[in-house]
Amino acid sequence: MKDIEEYELFLKTEKKLGDNTVESYLLDLMSFLKWFNNDVRITTKEDILNYISFLRGNLNEKSINRHISSLKSFYSYLADMNYISINPLEDISILKVKKTLPKYLSTEEVDKLLNIKLNTAFDYRNKAMLEVIYGTGLRVSELVKLEYSNIDFENSIVRVKGKGKKDRIVPLGELASYYLKIYINDYRKKLLNKNNYNEIFLNNHGKPITRQGFNFILENIRRETGIEKELTPHTLRHSFATHLLEGGADIRSIQEMLGHENISTTNIYTTVVNKVLRENYDSYFPRS
């Protein structure tokens, strides 16, 4: 469809959004079009409200808000291009979302997760990936795109291109650096085979690991190590931030390492740590 193709080009060239963001916008848009099954230029406010009602039966508020934001962006584009005279989402607001604390692993659970058997090249790759993603707080999309040129072993840092193509520098810990070197020096070439890719982490076909591939690996390791909590790459990112804060790190430093544009996003971790402190006080202080 011409409108969709032009919109995709607009997101990439004018808005300069990353591939993952563009893909997310388009997936949400295609979900709506599959439900609507009509010309996007004749969409009414009632159609949008009916679609939101449909989503309520299948998704949580946060996911619904992402769909609404994606549609707002698309229909704003159509209005700006004068393809439509009335924007059906102009008076539609996102839903109120109940604030929930981020899920994270305890330090004991992280130790359990990272204590995997190291026999094959895949084991060393998995160990390096886990040490890096937990030790740096990277998003999984940032992890799978890491190239050797992003790693500065001499200064123990990782240069990351994050959301909105913004660069940041994150410290690389001793263990992460140690296992990353082993994987790169001793095993990566074996996985690469005759392929030629710059990405550090490769799958069993010698191609770069995808986000979905990492999720699959992480779930298998969770089962093998006996961790009962639900585990996602973002759980490790939350764990990284929470453990830093518990150890006394400055909230601004954590914001920089996570690549949060707004400090309010990072402040959620202070709520987590305060909650844990309160529970410990109530459990152990004799006069509580």
CSV table of N, CA and C in Angstrom, one decimal, residues 2 10 24 40 42 53 62 69 138 151 169 174 183 204 234 239 271 275 278:
chain,number,residue,atom,x,y,z
A,2,LYS,N,0.6,2.2,-0.9
A,2,LYS,CA,1.4,3.3,-1.1
A,2,LYS,C,1.6,4.2,0.2
A,10,PHE,N,9.4,7.9,5.4
A,10,PHE,CA,9.3,9.1,6.2
A,10,PHE,C,10.0,8.8,7.6
A,24,SER,N,8.7,-1.8,14.8
A,24,SER,CA,7.6,-1.9,15.8
A,24,SER,C,6.4,-1.1,15.4
A,40,VAL,N,-7.3,3.3,4.9
A,40,VAL,CA,-6.9,4.0,6.1
A,40,VAL,C,-7.3,5.5,6.1
A,42,ILE,N,-10.2,6.6,5.4
A,42,ILE,CA,-11.6,6.8,5.8
A,42,ILE,C,-11.8,6.4,7.2
A,53,SER,N,-11.1,-1.0,22.1
A,53,SER,CA,-11.9,-2.0,22.9
A,53,SER,C,-11.5,-3.4,22.5
A,62,LYS,N,-0.2,-1.2,28.8
A,62,LYS,CA,1.1,-0.7,28.3
A,62,LYS,C,1.2,-1.1,26.8
A,69,SER,N,0.0,4.9,20.3
A,69,SER,CA,1.1,5.8,19.9
A,69,SER,C,1.5,5.6,18.5
A,138,LEU,N,23.0,-3.6,29.0
A,138,LEU,CA,22.6,-3.3,27.6
A,138,LEU,C,21.2,-3.8,27.3
A,151,ILE,N,34.3,-2.6,21.3
A,151,ILE,CA,34.9,-3.0,22.6
A,151,ILE,C,36.3,-2.4,22.7
A,169,ILE,N,28.9,5.4,26.5
A,169,ILE,CA,30.0,4.6,26.9
A,169,ILE,C,29.6,3.9,28.2
A,174,GLU,N,35.5,-6.9,34.8
A,174,GLU,CA,36.5,-7.9,34.6
A,174,GLU,C,36.1,-9.2,34.1
A,183,TYR,N,35.9,-16.0,24.3
A,183,TYR,CA,35.0,-16.3,23.2
A,183,TYR,C,35.5,-15.8,21.8
A,204,ASN,N,24.3,-20.8,15.3
A,204,ASN,CA,24.9,-22.0,14.8
A,204,ASN,C,25.1,-22.1,13.3
A,234,HIS,N,15.3,-8.0,29.5
A,234,HIS,CA,15.1,-6.7,30.3
A,234,HIS,C,15.1,-7.0,31.8
A,239,SER,N,18.1,-6.0,36.7
A,239,SER,CA,18.9,-6.5,37.8
A,239,SER,C,20.2,-5.7,37.8
A,271,THR,N,12.7,3.1,43.9
A,271,THR,CA,11.5,2.6,44.5
A,271,THR,C,11.7,1.1,44.9
A,275,LYS,N,12.0,-0.4,48.7
A,275,LYS,CA,11.0,-1.5,49.1
A,275,LYS,C,11.8,-2.6,49.7
A,278,ARG,N,13.0,-1.6,53.2
A,278,ARG,CA,11.9,-1.6,54.1
A,278,ARG,C,11.6,-3.1,54.5
